[in-house]
mmCIF file of C-alpha atoms in Angstrom:
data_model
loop_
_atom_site.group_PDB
_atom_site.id
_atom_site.type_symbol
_atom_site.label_atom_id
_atom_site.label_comp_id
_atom_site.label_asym_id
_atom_site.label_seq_id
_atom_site.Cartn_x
_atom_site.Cartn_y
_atom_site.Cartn_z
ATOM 1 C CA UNK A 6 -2.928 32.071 -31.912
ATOM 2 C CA UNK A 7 0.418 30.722 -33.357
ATOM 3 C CA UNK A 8 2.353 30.589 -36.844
ATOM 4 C CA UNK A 9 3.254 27.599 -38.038
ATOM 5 C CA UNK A 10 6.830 27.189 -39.434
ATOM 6 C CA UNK A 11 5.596 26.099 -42.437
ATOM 7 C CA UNK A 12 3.784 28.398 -45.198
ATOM 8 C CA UNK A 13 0.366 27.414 -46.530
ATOM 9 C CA UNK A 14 -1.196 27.074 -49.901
ATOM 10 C CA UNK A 15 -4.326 28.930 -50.553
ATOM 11 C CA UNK A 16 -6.331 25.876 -50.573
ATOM 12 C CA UNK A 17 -5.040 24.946 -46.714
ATOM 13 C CA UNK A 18 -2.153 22.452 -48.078
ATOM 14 C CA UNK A 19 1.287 23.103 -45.614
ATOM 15 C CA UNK A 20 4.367 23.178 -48.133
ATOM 16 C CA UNK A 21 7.381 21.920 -46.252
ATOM 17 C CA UNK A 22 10.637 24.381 -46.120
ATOM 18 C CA UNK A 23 13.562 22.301 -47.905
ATOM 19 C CA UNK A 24 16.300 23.088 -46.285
ATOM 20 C CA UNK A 25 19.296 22.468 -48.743
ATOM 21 C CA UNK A 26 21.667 20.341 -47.131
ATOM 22 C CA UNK A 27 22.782 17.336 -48.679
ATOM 23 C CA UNK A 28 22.312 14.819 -45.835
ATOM 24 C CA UNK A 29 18.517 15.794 -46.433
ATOM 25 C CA UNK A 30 18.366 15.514 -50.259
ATOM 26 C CA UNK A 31 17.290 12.182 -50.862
ATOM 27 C CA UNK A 32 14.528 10.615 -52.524
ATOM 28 C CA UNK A 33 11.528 10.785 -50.364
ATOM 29 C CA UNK A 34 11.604 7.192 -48.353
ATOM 30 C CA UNK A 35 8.328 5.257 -48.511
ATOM 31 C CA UNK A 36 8.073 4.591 -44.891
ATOM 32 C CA UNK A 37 8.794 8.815 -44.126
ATOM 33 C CA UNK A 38 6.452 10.697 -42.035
ATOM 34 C CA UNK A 39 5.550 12.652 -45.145
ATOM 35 C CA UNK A 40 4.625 9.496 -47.106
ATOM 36 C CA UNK A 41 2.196 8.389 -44.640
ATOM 37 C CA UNK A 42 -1.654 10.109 -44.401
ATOM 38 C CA UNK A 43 -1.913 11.787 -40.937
ATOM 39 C CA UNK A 44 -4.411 10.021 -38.113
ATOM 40 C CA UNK A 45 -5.121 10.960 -34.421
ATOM 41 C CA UNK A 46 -3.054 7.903 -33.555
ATOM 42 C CA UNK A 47 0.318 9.603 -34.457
ATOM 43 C CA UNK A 48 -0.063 11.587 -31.747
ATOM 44 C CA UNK A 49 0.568 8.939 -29.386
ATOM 45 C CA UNK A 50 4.470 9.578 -29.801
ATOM 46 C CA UNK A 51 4.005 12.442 -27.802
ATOM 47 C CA UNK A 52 2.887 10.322 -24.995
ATOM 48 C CA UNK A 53 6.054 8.031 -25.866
ATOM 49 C CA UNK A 54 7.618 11.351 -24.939
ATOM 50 C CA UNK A 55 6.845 13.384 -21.771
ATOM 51 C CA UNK A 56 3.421 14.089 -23.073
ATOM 52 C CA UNK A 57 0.175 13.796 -21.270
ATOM 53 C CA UNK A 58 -3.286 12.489 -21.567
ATOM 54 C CA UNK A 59 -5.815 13.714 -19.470
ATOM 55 C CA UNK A 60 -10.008 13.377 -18.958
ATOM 56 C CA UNK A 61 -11.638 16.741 -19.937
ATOM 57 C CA UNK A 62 -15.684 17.598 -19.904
ATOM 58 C CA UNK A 63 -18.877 15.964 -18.059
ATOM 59 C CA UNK A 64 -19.750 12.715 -17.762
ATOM 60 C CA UNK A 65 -22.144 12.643 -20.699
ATOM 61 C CA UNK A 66 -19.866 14.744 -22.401
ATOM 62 C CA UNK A 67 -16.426 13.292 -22.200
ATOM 63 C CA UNK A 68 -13.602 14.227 -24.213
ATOM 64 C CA UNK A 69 -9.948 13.924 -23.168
ATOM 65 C CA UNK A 70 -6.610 16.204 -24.040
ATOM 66 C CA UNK A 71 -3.253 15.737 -25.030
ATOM 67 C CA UNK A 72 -0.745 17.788 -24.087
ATOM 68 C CA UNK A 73 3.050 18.029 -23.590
ATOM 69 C CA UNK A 74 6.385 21.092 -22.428
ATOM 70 C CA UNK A 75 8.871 21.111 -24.890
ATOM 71 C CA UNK A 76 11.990 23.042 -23.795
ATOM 72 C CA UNK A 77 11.596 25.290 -27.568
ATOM 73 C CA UNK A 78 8.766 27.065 -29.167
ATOM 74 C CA UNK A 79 9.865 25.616 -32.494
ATOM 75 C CA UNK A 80 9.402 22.225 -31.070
ATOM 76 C CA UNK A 81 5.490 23.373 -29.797
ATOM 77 C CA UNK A 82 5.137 24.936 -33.600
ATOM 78 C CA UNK A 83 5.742 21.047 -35.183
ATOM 79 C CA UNK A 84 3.718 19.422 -33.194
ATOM 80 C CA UNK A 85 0.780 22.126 -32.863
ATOM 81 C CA UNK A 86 1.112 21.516 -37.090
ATOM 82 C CA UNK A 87 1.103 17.744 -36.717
ATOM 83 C CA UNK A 88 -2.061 18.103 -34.121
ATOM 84 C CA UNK A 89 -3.614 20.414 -36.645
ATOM 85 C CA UNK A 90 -3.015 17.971 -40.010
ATOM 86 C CA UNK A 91 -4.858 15.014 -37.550
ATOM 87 C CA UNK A 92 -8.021 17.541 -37.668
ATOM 88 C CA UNK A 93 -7.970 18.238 -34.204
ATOM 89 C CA UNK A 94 -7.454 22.293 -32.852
ATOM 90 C CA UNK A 95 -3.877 22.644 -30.928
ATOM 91 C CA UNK A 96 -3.050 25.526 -28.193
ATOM 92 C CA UNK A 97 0.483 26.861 -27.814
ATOM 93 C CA UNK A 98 0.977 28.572 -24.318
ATOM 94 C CA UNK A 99 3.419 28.818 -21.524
ATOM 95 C CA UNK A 100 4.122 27.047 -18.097
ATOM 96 C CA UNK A 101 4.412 29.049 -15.209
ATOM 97 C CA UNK A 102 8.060 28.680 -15.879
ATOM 98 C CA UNK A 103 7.886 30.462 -19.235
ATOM 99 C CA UNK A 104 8.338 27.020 -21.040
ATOM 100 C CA UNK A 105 6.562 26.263 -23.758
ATOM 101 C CA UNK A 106 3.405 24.073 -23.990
ATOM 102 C CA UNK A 107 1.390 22.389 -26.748
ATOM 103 C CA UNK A 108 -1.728 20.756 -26.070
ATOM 104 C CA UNK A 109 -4.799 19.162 -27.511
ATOM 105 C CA UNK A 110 -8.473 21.138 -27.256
ATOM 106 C CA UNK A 111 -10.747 18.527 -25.366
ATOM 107 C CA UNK A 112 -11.616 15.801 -28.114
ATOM 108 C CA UNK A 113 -14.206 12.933 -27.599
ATOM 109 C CA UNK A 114 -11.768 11.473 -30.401
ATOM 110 C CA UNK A 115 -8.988 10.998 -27.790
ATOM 111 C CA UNK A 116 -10.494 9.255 -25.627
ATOM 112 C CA UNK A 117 -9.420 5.686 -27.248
ATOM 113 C CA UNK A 118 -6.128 6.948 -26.775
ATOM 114 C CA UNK A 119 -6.624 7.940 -23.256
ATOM 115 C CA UNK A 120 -7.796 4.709 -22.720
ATOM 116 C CA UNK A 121 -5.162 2.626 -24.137
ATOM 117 C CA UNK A 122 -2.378 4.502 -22.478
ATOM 118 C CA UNK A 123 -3.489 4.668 -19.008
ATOM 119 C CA UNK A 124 -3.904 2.409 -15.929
ATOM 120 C CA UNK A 125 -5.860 4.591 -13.441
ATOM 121 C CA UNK A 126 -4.011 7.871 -12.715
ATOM 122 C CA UNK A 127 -0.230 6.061 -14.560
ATOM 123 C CA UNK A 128 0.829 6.244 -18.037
ATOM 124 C CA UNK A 129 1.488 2.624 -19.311
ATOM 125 C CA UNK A 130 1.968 1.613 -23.324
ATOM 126 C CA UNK A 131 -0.344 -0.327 -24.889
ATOM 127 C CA UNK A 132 1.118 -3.643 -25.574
ATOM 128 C CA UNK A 133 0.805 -3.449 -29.168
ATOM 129 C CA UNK A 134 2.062 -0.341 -29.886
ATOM 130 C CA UNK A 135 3.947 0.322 -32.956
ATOM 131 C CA UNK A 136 5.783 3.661 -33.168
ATOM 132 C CA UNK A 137 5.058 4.386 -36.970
ATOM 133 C CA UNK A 138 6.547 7.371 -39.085
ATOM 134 C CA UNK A 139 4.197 9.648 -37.442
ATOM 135 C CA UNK A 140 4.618 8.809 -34.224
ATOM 136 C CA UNK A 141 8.021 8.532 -34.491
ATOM 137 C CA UNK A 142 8.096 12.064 -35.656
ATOM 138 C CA UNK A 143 5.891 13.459 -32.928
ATOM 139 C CA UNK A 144 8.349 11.609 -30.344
ATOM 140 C CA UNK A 145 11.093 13.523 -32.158
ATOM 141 C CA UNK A 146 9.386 16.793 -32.325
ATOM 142 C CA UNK A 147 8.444 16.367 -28.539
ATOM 143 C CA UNK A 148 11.791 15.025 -27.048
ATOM 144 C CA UNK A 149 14.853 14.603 -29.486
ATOM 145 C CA UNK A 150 18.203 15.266 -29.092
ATOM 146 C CA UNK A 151 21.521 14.743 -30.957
ATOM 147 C CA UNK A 152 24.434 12.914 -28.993
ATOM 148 C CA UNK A 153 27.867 13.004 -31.206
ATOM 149 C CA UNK A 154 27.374 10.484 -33.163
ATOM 150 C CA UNK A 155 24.203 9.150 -31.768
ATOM 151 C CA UNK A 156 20.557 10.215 -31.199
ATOM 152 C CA UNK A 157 17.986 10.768 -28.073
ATOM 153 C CA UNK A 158 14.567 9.964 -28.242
ATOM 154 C CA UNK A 159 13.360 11.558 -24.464
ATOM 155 C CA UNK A 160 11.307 9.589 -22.419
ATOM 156 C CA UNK A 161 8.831 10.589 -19.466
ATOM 157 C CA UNK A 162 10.975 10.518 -15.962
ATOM 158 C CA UNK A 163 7.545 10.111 -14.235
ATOM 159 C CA UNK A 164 6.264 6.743 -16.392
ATOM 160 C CA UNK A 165 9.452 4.671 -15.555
ATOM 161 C CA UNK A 166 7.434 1.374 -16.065
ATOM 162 C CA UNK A 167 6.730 2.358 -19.485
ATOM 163 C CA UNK A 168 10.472 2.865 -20.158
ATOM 164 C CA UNK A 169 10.906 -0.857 -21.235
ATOM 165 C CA UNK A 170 8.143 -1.035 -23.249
ATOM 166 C CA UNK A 171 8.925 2.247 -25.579
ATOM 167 C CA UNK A 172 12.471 0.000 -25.731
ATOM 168 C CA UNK A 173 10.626 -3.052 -27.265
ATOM 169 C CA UNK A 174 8.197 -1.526 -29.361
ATOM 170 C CA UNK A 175 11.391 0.346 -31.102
ATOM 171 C CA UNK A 176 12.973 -3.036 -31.547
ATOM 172 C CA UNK A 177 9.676 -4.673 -32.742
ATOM 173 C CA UNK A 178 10.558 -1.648 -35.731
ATOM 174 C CA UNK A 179 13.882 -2.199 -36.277
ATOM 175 C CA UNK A 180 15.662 0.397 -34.047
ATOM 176 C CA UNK A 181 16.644 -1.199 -31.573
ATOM 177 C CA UNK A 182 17.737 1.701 -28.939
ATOM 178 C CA UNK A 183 19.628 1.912 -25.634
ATOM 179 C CA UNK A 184 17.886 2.319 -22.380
ATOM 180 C CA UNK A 185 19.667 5.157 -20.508
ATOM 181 C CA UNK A 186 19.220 7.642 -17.274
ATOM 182 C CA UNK A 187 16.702 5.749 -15.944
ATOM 183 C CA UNK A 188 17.890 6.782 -12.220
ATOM 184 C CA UNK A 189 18.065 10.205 -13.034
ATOM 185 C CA UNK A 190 15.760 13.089 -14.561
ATOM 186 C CA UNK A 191 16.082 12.724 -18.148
ATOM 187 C CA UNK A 192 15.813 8.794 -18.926
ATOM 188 C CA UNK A 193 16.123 8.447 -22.916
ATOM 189 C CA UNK A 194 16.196 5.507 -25.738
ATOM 190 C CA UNK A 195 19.757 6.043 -27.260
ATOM 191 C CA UNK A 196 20.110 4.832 -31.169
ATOM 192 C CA UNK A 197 23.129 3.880 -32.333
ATOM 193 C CA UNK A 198 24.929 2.329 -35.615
ATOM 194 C CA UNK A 199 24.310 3.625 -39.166
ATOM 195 C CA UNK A 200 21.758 1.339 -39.830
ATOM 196 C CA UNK A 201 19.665 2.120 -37.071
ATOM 197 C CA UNK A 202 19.995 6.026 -37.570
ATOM 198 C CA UNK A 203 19.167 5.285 -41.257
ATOM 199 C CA UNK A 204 15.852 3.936 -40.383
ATOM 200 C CA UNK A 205 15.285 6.788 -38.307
ATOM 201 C CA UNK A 206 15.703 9.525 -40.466
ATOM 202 C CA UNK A 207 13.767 7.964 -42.990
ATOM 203 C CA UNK A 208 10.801 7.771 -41.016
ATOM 204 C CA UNK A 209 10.737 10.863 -39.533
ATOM 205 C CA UNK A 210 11.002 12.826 -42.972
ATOM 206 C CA UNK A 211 12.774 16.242 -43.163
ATOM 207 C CA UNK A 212 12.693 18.775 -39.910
ATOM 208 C CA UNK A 213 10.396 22.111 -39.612
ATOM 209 C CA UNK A 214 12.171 24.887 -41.472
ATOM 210 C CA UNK A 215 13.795 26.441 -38.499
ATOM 211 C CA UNK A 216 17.685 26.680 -38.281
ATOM 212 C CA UNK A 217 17.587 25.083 -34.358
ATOM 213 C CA UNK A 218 15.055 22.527 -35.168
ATOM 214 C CA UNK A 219 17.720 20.978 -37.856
ATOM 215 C CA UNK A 220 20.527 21.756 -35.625
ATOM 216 C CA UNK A 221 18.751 19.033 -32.636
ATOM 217 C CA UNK A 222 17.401 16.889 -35.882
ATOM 218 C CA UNK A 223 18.308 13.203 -36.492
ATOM 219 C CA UNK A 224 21.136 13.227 -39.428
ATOM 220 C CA UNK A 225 23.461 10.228 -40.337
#
């Protein structure tokens, strides 16, 4: 079991922590995270990230799982909340290496999504893909950093071909990003420029209500 960094209505409803800064009061953006009615398919930016998709179950009972280590538990909370507002039932737990890991239960309603984002045993991006609000938030919530005046959005070091392709489908939104590290272990789309940032942060809606997760939080 977990606890969500969030507190929760009686009738189920999650009710965001505000966290009063004012670089975060704003008027809520129409293309934010929070606007947007959560789907299975935002959880595809965690595959944009270092995340996983794997087969689970029999043959005549397939179902496939989604998981991804995050180097914070408050970055397993988000997304084990984001897994849990697409209906599906998430699983916090730890690697061998005491990091923390979020994951999928097997779901016959991943299995599109296990399709679409691998070629045999290789991760590869769909050549359509749009990172959305959502997504763009799970990507955040699974690999984001701050850099001075600029922001990371991780990528997987063992995908490299799909490195380009996370590039392009950013630009086909309007961020258009930086390809960096790609020789070394922590490759990563770099935005820049306050226009670019802007559009970030107004997709991916307000951070969890945890003084580290706004700390490593895109800001302008």
């Amino acid at each position: 079991m977990f606890s969500f960094l969030r507190t929760r209505r009686p009738g189920g409803t999650f009710v965001p922590h505000r966290w009063p800064t004012v670089d975060y009061v704003r008027q809520l953006s129409f293309f934010s995270a929070e606007s947007v009615p959560p789907a299975v398919a935002d959880l595809t930016g965690i595959l944009a990230a270092p995340g996983q998709v794997v087969l689970a179950g029999s043959r005549s009972e397939q179902a496939a799982r989604l998981s991804v280590v995050v180097d914070r538990l408050w970055r397993a909370e988000g997304l084990a909340e984001m897994i849990a507002e697409a209906g599906l039932q998430p699983e916090i737990a730890r690697t061998d290496e005491n990091t923390p890991l979020v994951r999928t239960t097997a779901d016959p309603r991943l299995l599109v999504i296990a399709r679409d984002w691998t070629l045999g045993a290789v991760k590869t991006v769909p050549p359509h893909w749009l990172p959305g609000p959502r997504e763009l938030r799970a990507w955040t919530l699974a690999a984001g950093t701050p850099e001075t005046d600029r922001y990371l959005l991780g990528l997987d070091p063992h995908a490299p071909d799909s490195h380009a392709a996370l590039a392009s489908a950013m630009m086909r939104v309007g961020i258009a990003p930086t390809l960096i590290g790609t020789r070394g272990s922590h490759p990563a789309l770099r935005i820049s420029g306050r226009r670019r940032l802007s559009r970030l942060v107004e997709n991916v809606g307000e951070p969890p209500g945890n003084v580290e997760a706004f700390e490593q939080w895109p800001r302008i």
